[in-house]
Amino acid sequence: MENKQSSSPASFVDSTVVPGDVVLDLSSMTNQTIKLGGGLRQDCDAISATKAGTLRFSKPNKYWIESSQKRYVPCVEDTILGIVVDSKADNFLIDIKGPAMGFLPVLAFEGGTRRNIPKFEVGTLLYLRVVKANFGMNPELSCTDASGKAAEFGPLKDGYMFETSTGLLRKLLSSPACPVLEALGKKLSFEIAVGLNGRVWVNAASPDTIVVVANAIMNSECLSGAQQIIMVDHLLKNIQ
Amino acid sequence: MEEADEMVTPGEVLGRATDLKAGKGAYAASHNNTIYASLTGFRRIQAPPPASHDKRPTVEVTGHKAHGPVPEPGSVVIARVTKVMARTVSADIMCVGPKSVREKFTGIIRQQDVRATEIDKVDMHLSFRPGDIVRAVVLSLGDARAYYLSTAKNELGVVSAESSAGATMVPISWTEMQCPLTGQIELRKVAKVVN
């Protein structure tokens, strides 16, 4: 079989790979510790891709596959938007668009004790943090940050929630600020919460603003930075 | 052994307590001195051992699949982990002692029964994974759904486990197992195998 790989592993970095591609050959890189992120798997000496996407590399030694999906796989320390489905004695059952329901312990709030357990109706939208996400177990969630403070987690009131792909969300959360959000923020005032599980919540004073912001974000998925700014200008001209 | 054994069902009269002794699958009702069957199966009579004082033969009910081994409190069982949750682990019991069971029994290992020390700091995910084979001891008959099992001894715990790469792992300490293909170490509550 023809060996398509050139001798340096950098040949696959930033190019599209599909599941089954051998992207790194460990026998040619001795005495290095490399860290494998999502979408990569080790088979003795070969590192192969298990997801379709772009192979990324960050110095000094991290490799991972970036791709945009509609499904969400829970990871620790992700901030997500969940919807309450049921409440049990010890925890709330939360739908997080993943393979299993998330469990939110009833005490996982700032100053939470058995006496002041919050009562959430079925259908409440919550901004949460993933505490434990092991394969095969239901993920454990929390409404506090790592030090126990509330820090914006909790129920989101009013507003509008819509679903997108995970790639778009990471663009929205990247720093420096995403062009769409910057352009919208110059003319309109709104509040936004981005959940890494594919949900975005927008709130503003008037429904027109909410709709414009939501449409702008959904349209910006396949556009480059400059195109996004042009698209936002078009939208804003139409409402003013 | 007699060939023409009759099939009996629970509640059938097997004989009188004055003529027979109740063996496996049968019991003697004290109020009217009769022996009744308590299981379904074939009625068999065994001659009394010659050295005993009691000259009555023993009647037993055997030969049905329900007569496979049944976990009793105190017996060591081999189970396969099916589900790992925050505070409990469910396992399907496969063998009781050296014999394999003939019907399905479920067991639960609770967080406080995983090991003997620091029982409130146990992380179930770092002790068991779905698919692991564990050796455990039956604590009690538990509730209607499952037996309660315990692995709180050195020789109890994970006996065999598969790594995420698919190879059978080698135990290297009482908390760690290593995959021979990738060298990755995974945490389990490992049973000490005594030869």
CSV table of C-alpha atoms in Angstrom, one decimal:
chain,number,residue,atom,x,y,z
A,1,MET,CA,0.0,0.0,0.0
A,2,GLU,CA,1.3,3.4,-0.9
A,3,ASN,CA,2.5,5.3,2.1
A,4,LYS,CA,0.8,8.7,1.7
A,5,GLN,CA,2.2,10.2,4.8
A,6,SER,CA,5.3,12.3,4.5
A,7,SER,CA,7.8,11.9,7.2
A,8,SER,CA,6.7,14.9,9.3
A,9,PRO,CA,3.3,14.6,11.1
A,10,ALA,CA,2.7,18.3,10.4
A,11,SER,CA,1.4,17.2,7.0
A,12,PHE,CA,-2.0,16.3,8.4
A,13,VAL,CA,-2.3,19.3,10.7
A,14,ASP,CA,-5.1,21.7,9.6
A,15,SER,CA,-6.3,19.4,6.9
A,16,THR,CA,-9.5,17.5,6.8
A,17,VAL,CA,-9.4,13.9,8.1
A,18,VAL,CA,-12.0,11.2,8.1
A,19,PRO,CA,-12.4,8.3,10.6
A,20,GLY,CA,-9.8,5.7,10.0
A,21,ASP,CA,-7.0,8.0,8.7
A,22,VAL,CA,-3.8,7.3,10.5
A,23,VAL,CA,-2.7,10.9,11.3
A,24,LEU,CA,0.4,10.3,13.4
A,25,ASP,CA,3.0,7.5,13.5
A,26,LEU,CA,4.5,7.2,17.0
A,27,SER,CA,7.4,5.1,15.9
A,28,SER,CA,8.8,8.1,14.1
A,29,MET,CA,8.5,10.4,17.1
A,30,THR,CA,10.4,8.9,20.0
A,31,ASN,CA,11.0,10.6,23.3
A,32,GLN,CA,8.0,12.9,23.0
A,33,THR,CA,4.9,13.0,25.1
A,34,ILE,CA,2.0,14.1,23.1
A,35,LYS,CA,-1.5,14.8,24.4
A,36,LEU,CA,-4.5,13.6,22.4
A,37,GLY,CA,-7.7,15.5,22.5
A,38,GLY,CA,-11.1,14.6,21.2
A,39,GLY,CA,-11.6,12.5,18.1
A,40,LEU,CA,-8.2,10.7,18.3
A,41,ARG,CA,-7.5,7.2,19.4
A,42,GLN,CA,-4.3,5.2,20.0
A,43,ASP,CA,-3.8,1.8,18.4
A,44,CYS,CA,-0.3,0.6,19.6
A,45,ASP,CA,1.9,2.9,17.6
A,46,ALA,CA,-0.5,4.6,15.2
A,47,ILE,CA,-2.8,7.5,16.1
A,48,SER,CA,-6.0,7.3,14.1
A,49,ALA,CA,-9.0,9.7,13.7
A,50,THR,CA,-12.4,8.6,15.0
A,51,LYS,CA,-14.3,11.8,13.9
A,52,ALA,CA,-14.4,13.6,10.6
A,53,GLY,CA,-13.0,17.1,10.9
A,54,THR,CA,-9.9,19.2,10.8
A,55,LEU,CA,-6.8,18.1,12.7
A,56,ARG,CA,-5.4,20.8,14.9
A,57,PHE,CA,-2.2,21.1,16.7
A,58,SER,CA,-1.2,23.5,19.5
A,59,LYS,CA,2.3,23.8,20.8
A,60,PRO,CA,3.9,22.1,22.5
A,61,ASN,CA,2.2,18.8,22.1
A,62,LYS,CA,-1.6,18.9,21.8
A,63,TYR,CA,-3.5,17.3,18.9
A,64,TRP,CA,-7.2,17.2,18.5
A,65,ILE,CA,-9.9,17.1,15.8
A,66,GLU,CA,-12.2,20.0,15.4
A,67,SER,CA,-15.6,19.4,13.9
A,68,SER,CA,-19.1,20.8,14.0
A,69,GLN,CA,-21.9,18.5,15.1
A,70,LYS,CA,-25.5,18.7,16.2
A,71,ARG,CA,-25.0,16.0,18.9
A,72,TYR,CA,-23.4,17.0,22.2
A,73,VAL,CA,-21.0,14.8,24.1
A,74,PRO,CA,-20.7,16.0,27.7
A,75,CYS,CA,-17.3,17.0,28.9
A,76,VAL,CA,-16.2,18.2,32.3
A,77,GLU,CA,-16.2,22.0,32.9
A,78,ASP,CA,-18.5,22.7,29.9
A,79,THR,CA,-21.1,25.4,30.4
A,80,ILE,CA,-24.4,24.3,29.0
A,81,LEU,CA,-28.1,25.2,28.8
A,82,GLY,CA,-30.3,22.4,30.2
A,83,ILE,CA,-34.1,22.0,30.4
A,84,VAL,CA,-35.6,20.5,33.5
A,85,VAL,CA,-37.5,17.3,32.7
A,86,ASP,CA,-38.3,15.9,36.1
A,87,SER,CA,-37.4,16.3,39.8
A,88,LYS,CA,-36.5,13.5,42.1
A,89,ALA,CA,-35.6,13.3,45.8
A,90,ASP,CA,-31.9,14.0,45.4
A,91,ASN,CA,-31.6,15.7,42.0
A,92,PHE,CA,-33.3,17.2,39.1
A,93,LEU,CA,-33.3,15.4,35.7
A,94,ILE,CA,-32.1,17.8,33.0
A,95,ASP,CA,-32.2,17.3,29.3
A,96,ILE,CA,-28.8,18.4,27.9
A,97,LYS,CA,-29.1,17.2,24.3
A,98,GLY,CA,-26.6,14.4,25.0
A,99,PRO,CA,-26.8,10.7,25.1
A,100,ALA,CA,-28.1,10.6,28.7
A,101,MET,CA,-30.0,12.8,31.1
A,102,GLY,CA,-28.0,15.0,33.3
A,103,PHE,CA,-28.4,14.9,37.1
A,104,LEU,CA,-28.4,18.3,38.9
A,105,PRO,CA,-28.1,17.6,42.7
A,106,VAL,CA,-30.6,19.5,44.7
A,107,LEU,CA,-27.9,21.0,46.9
A,108,ALA,CA,-25.7,22.2,44.0
A,109,PHE,CA,-26.6,25.9,44.4
A,110,GLU,CA,-24.9,28.7,46.2
A,111,GLY,CA,-26.0,28.5,49.8
A,112,GLY,CA,-28.0,25.4,49.0
A,113,THR,CA,-29.3,23.4,52.0
A,114,ARG,CA,-32.0,20.9,52.5
A,115,ARG,CA,-34.3,23.7,53.7
A,116,ASN,CA,-34.1,26.0,50.7
A,117,ILE,CA,-34.3,23.6,47.7
A,118,PRO,CA,-35.3,25.6,44.6
A,119,LYS,CA,-38.5,24.5,42.9
A,120,PHE,CA,-38.1,24.4,39.1
A,121,GLU,CA,-41.1,23.7,36.9
A,122,VAL,CA,-40.7,21.2,34.1
A,123,GLY,CA,-39.4,23.1,31.1
A,124,THR,CA,-37.3,25.7,33.0
A,125,LEU,CA,-34.1,26.6,31.1
A,126,LEU,CA,-31.0,26.6,33.3
A,127,TYR,CA,-27.5,27.7,32.7
A,128,LEU,CA,-25.3,25.0,34.2
A,129,ARG,CA,-21.8,23.6,34.5
A,130,VAL,CA,-20.8,20.0,33.9
A,131,VAL,CA,-19.1,18.5,37.0
A,132,LYS,CA,-18.6,14.9,36.0
A,133,ALA,CA,-19.1,13.3,32.6
A,134,ASN,CA,-18.0,9.7,32.6
A,135,PHE,CA,-18.8,7.4,29.7
A,136,GLY,CA,-21.8,5.2,30.6
A,137,MET,CA,-22.9,7.3,33.6
A,138,ASN,CA,-25.3,10.2,33.6
A,139,PRO,CA,-23.4,13.5,33.7
A,140,GLU,CA,-23.5,15.4,37.0
A,141,LEU,CA,-24.2,19.1,36.7
A,142,SER,CA,-24.0,22.1,39.0
A,143,CYS,CA,-25.4,25.6,39.3
A,144,THR,CA,-22.2,26.9,41.0
A,145,ASP,CA,-18.7,27.4,39.7
A,146,ALA,CA,-15.8,25.5,41.1
A,147,SER,CA,-15.5,27.7,44.2
A,148,GLY,CA,-19.1,27.4,45.1
A,149,LYS,CA,-20.3,30.9,44.0
A,150,ALA,CA,-23.4,31.3,41.8
A,151,ALA,CA,-21.6,33.2,39.0
A,152,GLU,CA,-24.5,33.6,36.5
A,153,PHE,CA,-25.5,30.0,36.7
A,154,GLY,CA,-29.1,29.2,37.3
A,155,PRO,CA,-32.5,29.7,35.7
A,156,LEU,CA,-32.8,32.0,32.7
A,157,LYS,CA,-36.0,34.1,32.6
A,158,ASP,CA,-37.8,35.4,29.5
A,159,GLY,CA,-35.9,35.5,26.3
A,160,TYR,CA,-35.7,33.0,23.4
A,161,MET,CA,-33.7,29.8,23.1
A,162,PHE,CA,-32.7,28.2,19.8
A,163,GLU,CA,-30.5,25.3,18.8
A,164,THR,CA,-27.4,25.4,16.6
A,165,SER,CA,-24.4,23.2,15.8
A,166,THR,CA,-21.4,22.9,18.2
A,167,GLY,CA,-19.0,24.5,15.7
A,168,LEU,CA,-20.9,27.7,15.6
A,169,LEU,CA,-21.0,27.9,19.4
A,170,ARG,CA,-17.3,27.6,19.7
A,171,LYS,CA,-16.9,30.4,17.2
A,172,LEU,CA,-19.3,32.5,19.3
A,173,LEU,CA,-17.3,31.9,22.4
A,174,SER,CA,-13.9,32.4,20.9
A,175,SER,CA,-11.8,35.4,21.8
A,176,PRO,CA,-11.2,37.9,20.4
A,177,ALA,CA,-14.9,38.5,20.0
A,178,CYS,CA,-16.8,36.9,17.2
A,179,PRO,CA,-17.5,39.4,14.4
A,180,VAL,CA,-21.3,38.8,14.4
A,181,LEU,CA,-21.6,39.5,18.1
A,182,GLU,CA,-19.4,42.6,17.9
A,183,ALA,CA,-21.4,44.0,15.0
A,184,LEU,CA,-24.7,43.4,16.7
A,185,GLY,CA,-23.5,44.7,20.0
A,186,LYS,CA,-22.5,48.1,18.4
A,187,LYS,CA,-26.1,48.9,17.5
A,188,LEU,CA,-28.3,46.8,19.7
A,189,SER,CA,-28.3,45.9,23.4
A,190,PHE,CA,-29.1,42.3,24.3
A,191,GLU,CA,-28.2,39.5,26.7
A,192,ILE,CA,-26.9,36.2,25.4
A,193,ALA,CA,-26.1,32.9,27.0
A,194,VAL,CA,-24.2,30.3,24.9
A,195,GLY,CA,-24.5,26.6,25.9
A,196,LEU,CA,-21.8,24.3,24.5
A,197,ASN,CA,-24.5,21.6,24.0
A,198,GLY,CA,-26.0,23.3,21.0
A,199,ARG,CA,-28.4,25.8,22.6
A,200,VAL,CA,-28.2,29.6,22.6
A,201,TRP,CA,-30.5,31.9,24.7
A,202,VAL,CA,-31.1,35.6,23.7
A,203,ASN,CA,-32.9,38.2,25.7
A,204,ALA,CA,-33.6,41.9,24.8
A,205,ALA,CA,-36.0,44.6,25.6
A,206,SER,CA,-38.2,44.2,22.5
A,207,PRO,CA,-39.1,41.0,20.5
A,208,ASP,CA,-37.8,42.6,17.2
A,209,THR,CA,-34.3,42.8,18.6
A,210,ILE,CA,-34.4,39.2,19.8
A,211,VAL,CA,-35.5,37.9,16.4
A,212,VAL,CA,-32.8,39.9,14.6
A,213,VAL,CA,-30.1,38.7,16.9
A,214,ALA,CA,-31.2,35.1,16.6
A,215,ASN,CA,-31.4,35.2,12.9
A,216,ALA,CA,-28.0,36.9,12.6
A,217,ILE,CA,-26.4,34.2,14.7
A,218,MET,CA,-28.0,31.3,12.8
A,219,ASN,CA,-27.0,32.8,9.4
A,220,SER,CA,-23.4,33.4,10.4
A,221,GLU,CA,-22.4,29.7,10.6
A,222,CYS,CA,-20.9,29.4,7.1
A,223,LEU,CA,-19.8,33.0,6.6
A,224,SER,CA,-16.3,34.4,7.1
A,225,GLY,CA,-15.7,37.4,9.4
A,226,ALA,CA,-16.1,40.1,6.8
A,227,GLN,CA,-19.2,38.5,5.3
A,228,GLN,CA,-20.7,38.3,8.8
A,229,ILE,CA,-20.4,42.0,9.2
A,230,ILE,CA,-22.0,42.7,5.9
A,231,MET,CA,-24.9,40.4,6.7
A,232,VAL,CA,-25.5,42.1,10.1
A,233,ASP,CA,-25.5,45.5,8.4
A,234,HIS,CA,-28.2,44.3,5.9
A,235,LEU,CA,-30.3,43.0,8.7
A,236,LEU,CA,-30.0,46.1,10.8
A,237,LYS,CA,-30.8,48.3,7.8
A,238,ASN,CA,-34.1,46.5,7.3
A,239,ILE,CA,-35.4,47.1,10.8
A,240,GLN,CA,-34.4,50.7,11.1
B,1,MET,CA,-32.5,-44.4,41.0
B,2,GLU,CA,-36.1,-44.9,40.0
B,3,GLU,CA,-37.1,-43.9,36.5
B,4,ALA,CA,-40.8,-43.4,36.9
B,5,ASP,CA,-40.4,-40.4,39.2
B,6,GLU,CA,-43.5,-38.3,39.5
B,7,MET,CA,-43.5,-34.6,38.8
B,8,VAL,CA,-44.6,-32.6,41.9
B,9,THR,CA,-45.5,-28.9,42.3
B,10,PRO,CA,-45.2,-26.8,45.4
B,11,GLY,CA,-47.8,-27.7,48.0
B,12,GLU,CA,-48.2,-31.3,47.0
B,13,VAL,CA,-48.1,-33.9,49.8
B,14,LEU,CA,-45.0,-36.1,49.6
B,15,GLY,CA,-45.6,-38.3,52.5
B,16,ARG,CA,-45.8,-38.4,56.3
B,17,ALA,CA,-43.1,-37.1,58.6
B,18,THR,CA,-43.2,-40.3,60.5
B,19,ASP,CA,-42.1,-42.3,57.3
B,20,LEU,CA,-39.9,-39.8,55.6
B,21,LYS,CA,-37.5,-37.0,56.3
B,22,ALA,CA,-37.7,-33.7,54.4
B,23,GLY,CA,-34.7,-33.1,52.1
B,24,LYS,CA,-34.0,-30.5,49.5
B,25,GLY,CA,-37.1,-28.9,48.1
B,26,ALA,CA,-39.4,-30.3,50.7
B,27,TYR,CA,-40.5,-29.3,54.2
B,28,ALA,CA,-42.3,-30.8,57.1
B,29,ALA,CA,-45.4,-29.0,58.4
B,30,SER,CA,-45.4,-29.4,62.2
B,31,HIS,CA,-49.2,-29.1,62.7
B,32,ASN,CA,-50.2,-32.3,60.9
B,33,ASN,CA,-46.9,-34.2,60.5
B,34,THR,CA,-46.9,-34.2,56.7
B,35,ILE,CA,-44.1,-33.5,54.2
B,36,TYR,CA,-45.0,-31.0,51.5
B,37,ALA,CA,-43.0,-30.1,48.4
B,38,SER,CA,-41.8,-26.5,48.2
B,39,LEU,CA,-40.3,-26.5,44.7
B,40,THR,CA,-41.4,-27.9,41.3
B,41,GLY,CA,-39.5,-31.0,40.1
B,42,PHE,CA,-39.2,-34.8,40.4
B,43,ARG,CA,-39.8,-36.6,43.7
B,44,ARG,CA,-36.8,-38.7,44.6
B,45,ILE,CA,-36.3,-40.9,47.7
B,46,GLN,CA,-32.9,-41.5,49.0
B,47,ALA,CA,-32.0,-44.3,51.4
B,48,PRO,CA,-30.9,-43.2,54.9
B,49,PRO,CA,-27.2,-43.3,55.6
B,50,PRO,CA,-26.5,-46.5,57.4
B,51,ALA,CA,-24.7,-45.0,60.4
B,52,SER,CA,-27.5,-42.6,61.4
B,53,HIS,CA,-30.0,-43.3,64.2
B,54,ASP,CA,-32.9,-42.1,62.1
B,55,LYS,CA,-34.0,-44.9,59.8
B,56,ARG,CA,-36.3,-42.8,57.6
B,57,PRO,CA,-35.4,-42.3,54.0
B,58,THR,CA,-35.1,-38.7,52.7
B,59,VAL,CA,-37.4,-37.4,50.1
B,60,GLU,CA,-36.2,-34.5,47.9
B,61,VAL,CA,-37.5,-32.6,44.9
B,62,THR,CA,-34.9,-32.1,42.2
B,63,GLY,CA,-34.3,-32.0,38.5
B,64,HIS,CA,-35.8,-28.6,37.5
B,65,LYS,CA,-33.9,-25.6,36.1
B,66,ALA,CA,-35.0,-23.6,39.1
B,67,HIS,CA,-32.7,-25.8,41.2
B,68,GLY,CA,-29.6,-24.1,39.9
B,69,PRO,CA,-27.4,-22.5,42.6
B,70,VAL,CA,-29.0,-19.5,44.4
B,71,PRO,CA,-26.9,-16.8,46.0
B,72,GLU,CA,-27.1,-17.0,49.8
B,73,PRO,CA,-25.8,-14.4,52.3
B,74,GLY,CA,-22.1,-15.1,52.8
B,75,SER,CA,-21.5,-16.8,49.5
B,76,VAL,CA,-18.8,-15.6,47.1
B,77,VAL,CA,-20.2,-14.7,43.7
B,78,ILE,CA,-18.7,-13.7,40.3
B,79,ALA,CA,-20.7,-10.9,38.7
B,80,ARG,CA,-20.4,-8.7,35.6
B,81,VAL,CA,-20.9,-5.0,36.0
B,82,THR,CA,-23.8,-3.7,33.9
B,83,LYS,CA,-24.3,-0.1,35.1
B,84,VAL,CA,-22.2,2.4,37.1
B,85,MET,CA,-24.1,5.2,38.8
B,86,ALA,CA,-23.1,7.9,41.2
B,87,ARG,CA,-23.6,5.9,44.4
B,88,THR,CA,-24.3,2.3,43.3
B,89,VAL,CA,-23.1,-0.2,40.7
B,90,SER,CA,-25.5,-2.8,39.2
B,91,ALA,CA,-24.1,-6.2,38.3
B,92,ASP,CA,-25.5,-9.5,36.9
B,93,ILE,CA,-24.5,-12.5,39.0
B,94,MET,CA,-23.1,-15.2,36.8
B,95,CYS,CA,-21.6,-17.8,39.2
B,96,VAL,CA,-22.2,-18.7,42.9
B,97,GLY,CA,-19.1,-20.3,44.2
B,98,PRO,CA,-17.8,-22.6,41.5
B,99,LYS,CA,-21.1,-23.2,39.8
B,100,SER,CA,-22.8,-21.0,37.2
B,101,VAL,CA,-26.3,-19.9,37.9
B,102,ARG,CA,-29.2,-21.0,35.6
B,103,GLU,CA,-31.4,-17.9,35.9
B,104,LYS,CA,-30.7,-14.3,36.1
B,105,PHE,CA,-29.9,-12.7,39.4
B,106,THR,CA,-29.0,-9.0,39.9
B,107,GLY,CA,-26.8,-7.6,42.5
B,108,ILE,CA,-26.1,-4.0,43.7
B,109,ILE,CA,-22.8,-2.8,45.2
B,110,ARG,CA,-23.3,0.4,47.2
B,111,GLN,CA,-20.8,3.1,47.7
B,112,GLN,CA,-20.1,2.1,51.3
B,113,ASP,CA,-19.5,-1.5,50.4
B,114,VAL,CA,-16.8,-1.0,47.8
B,115,ARG,CA,-13.9,-1.1,50.2
B,116,ALA,CA,-13.2,-1.1,53.9
B,117,THR,CA,-11.4,2.2,54.3
B,118,GLU,CA,-12.5,5.8,53.5
B,119,ILE,CA,-15.9,4.6,52.4
B,120,ASP,CA,-17.3,8.1,51.9
B,121,LYS,CA,-14.6,9.1,49.5
B,122,VAL,CA,-15.2,6.3,47.0
B,123,ASP,CA,-15.7,7.3,43.4
B,124,MET,CA,-17.7,4.6,41.7
B,125,HIS,CA,-16.3,5.4,38.3
B,126,LEU,CA,-12.8,4.9,39.5
B,127,SER,CA,-13.6,1.5,41.1
B,128,PHE,CA,-15.8,-0.2,38.4
B,129,ARG,CA,-16.7,0.2,34.8
B,130,PRO,CA,-19.5,-1.5,32.7
B,131,GLY,CA,-18.3,-4.9,31.5
B,132,ASP,CA,-15.9,-5.6,34.4
B,133,ILE,CA,-15.9,-9.0,36.0
B,134,VAL,CA,-15.9,-8.7,39.8
B,135,ARG,CA,-15.7,-11.2,42.7
B,136,ALA,CA,-18.0,-10.1,45.5
B,137,VAL,CA,-19.7,-11.5,48.6
B,138,VAL,CA,-23.4,-11.5,49.1
B,139,LEU,CA,-24.3,-9.3,52.1
B,140,SER,CA,-28.1,-9.9,52.1
B,141,LEU,CA,-31.1,-10.8,50.0
B,142,GLY,CA,-31.6,-7.1,49.5
B,143,ASP,CA,-34.8,-5.8,48.1
B,144,ALA,CA,-37.2,-7.1,45.5
B,145,ARG,CA,-34.9,-6.0,42.7
B,146,ALA,CA,-31.4,-7.0,43.6
B,147,TYR,CA,-29.1,-8.7,46.1
B,148,TYR,CA,-26.7,-6.5,48.0
B,149,LEU,CA,-23.1,-7.3,47.3
B,150,SER,CA,-19.9,-6.2,48.9
B,151,THR,CA,-16.3,-6.0,47.7
B,152,ALA,CA,-14.8,-4.7,50.9
B,153,LYS,CA,-12.0,-7.2,51.3
B,154,ASN,CA,-8.6,-7.6,49.7
B,155,GLU,CA,-9.5,-10.7,47.7
B,156,LEU,CA,-12.8,-9.1,46.4
B,157,GLY,CA,-13.1,-6.6,43.5
B,158,VAL,CA,-12.4,-6.5,39.8
B,159,VAL,CA,-10.9,-9.7,38.6
B,160,SER,CA,-10.9,-9.0,34.8
B,161,ALA,CA,-11.5,-5.8,32.9
B,162,GLU,CA,-11.1,-4.5,29.4
B,163,SER,CA,-9.4,-1.3,28.6
B,164,SER,CA,-10.8,1.4,26.3
B,165,ALA,CA,-8.5,0.1,23.6
B,166,GLY,CA,-10.1,-3.3,23.8
B,167,ALA,CA,-7.4,-5.4,25.5
B,168,THR,CA,-7.6,-7.3,28.8
B,169,MET,CA,-5.8,-5.3,31.4
B,170,VAL,CA,-3.1,-6.4,33.8
B,171,PRO,CA,-3.4,-5.5,37.4
B,172,ILE,CA,-0.5,-3.6,38.8
B,173,SER,CA,-1.7,-2.5,42.3
B,174,TRP,CA,-4.9,-2.7,44.3
B,175,THR,CA,-6.2,0.5,42.6
B,176,GLU,CA,-4.7,0.3,39.1
B,177,MET,CA,-4.8,-1.8,36.0
B,178,GLN,CA,-2.7,-1.3,32.9
B,179,CYS,CA,-3.5,-1.9,29.2
B,180,PRO,CA,-0.8,-4.0,27.5
B,181,LEU,CA,-1.4,-2.4,24.1
B,182,THR,CA,-1.3,1.3,24.9
B,183,GLY,CA,0.3,1.4,28.3
B,184,GLN,CA,-2.6,3.4,29.7
B,185,ILE,CA,-3.4,3.0,33.4
B,186,GLU,CA,-7.0,2.8,34.5
B,187,LEU,CA,-8.3,2.9,38.0
B,188,ARG,CA,-10.3,0.0,39.4
B,189,LYS,CA,-10.8,-1.7,42.8
B,190,VAL,CA,-8.7,-4.7,42.0
B,191,ALA,CA,-9.1,-8.1,43.7
B,192,LYS,CA,-6.0,-9.7,45.2
B,193,VAL,CA,-5.6,-13.0,43.4
B,194,VAL,CA,-4.2,-15.5,45.9
B,195,ASN,CA,-2.7,-18.7,44.3
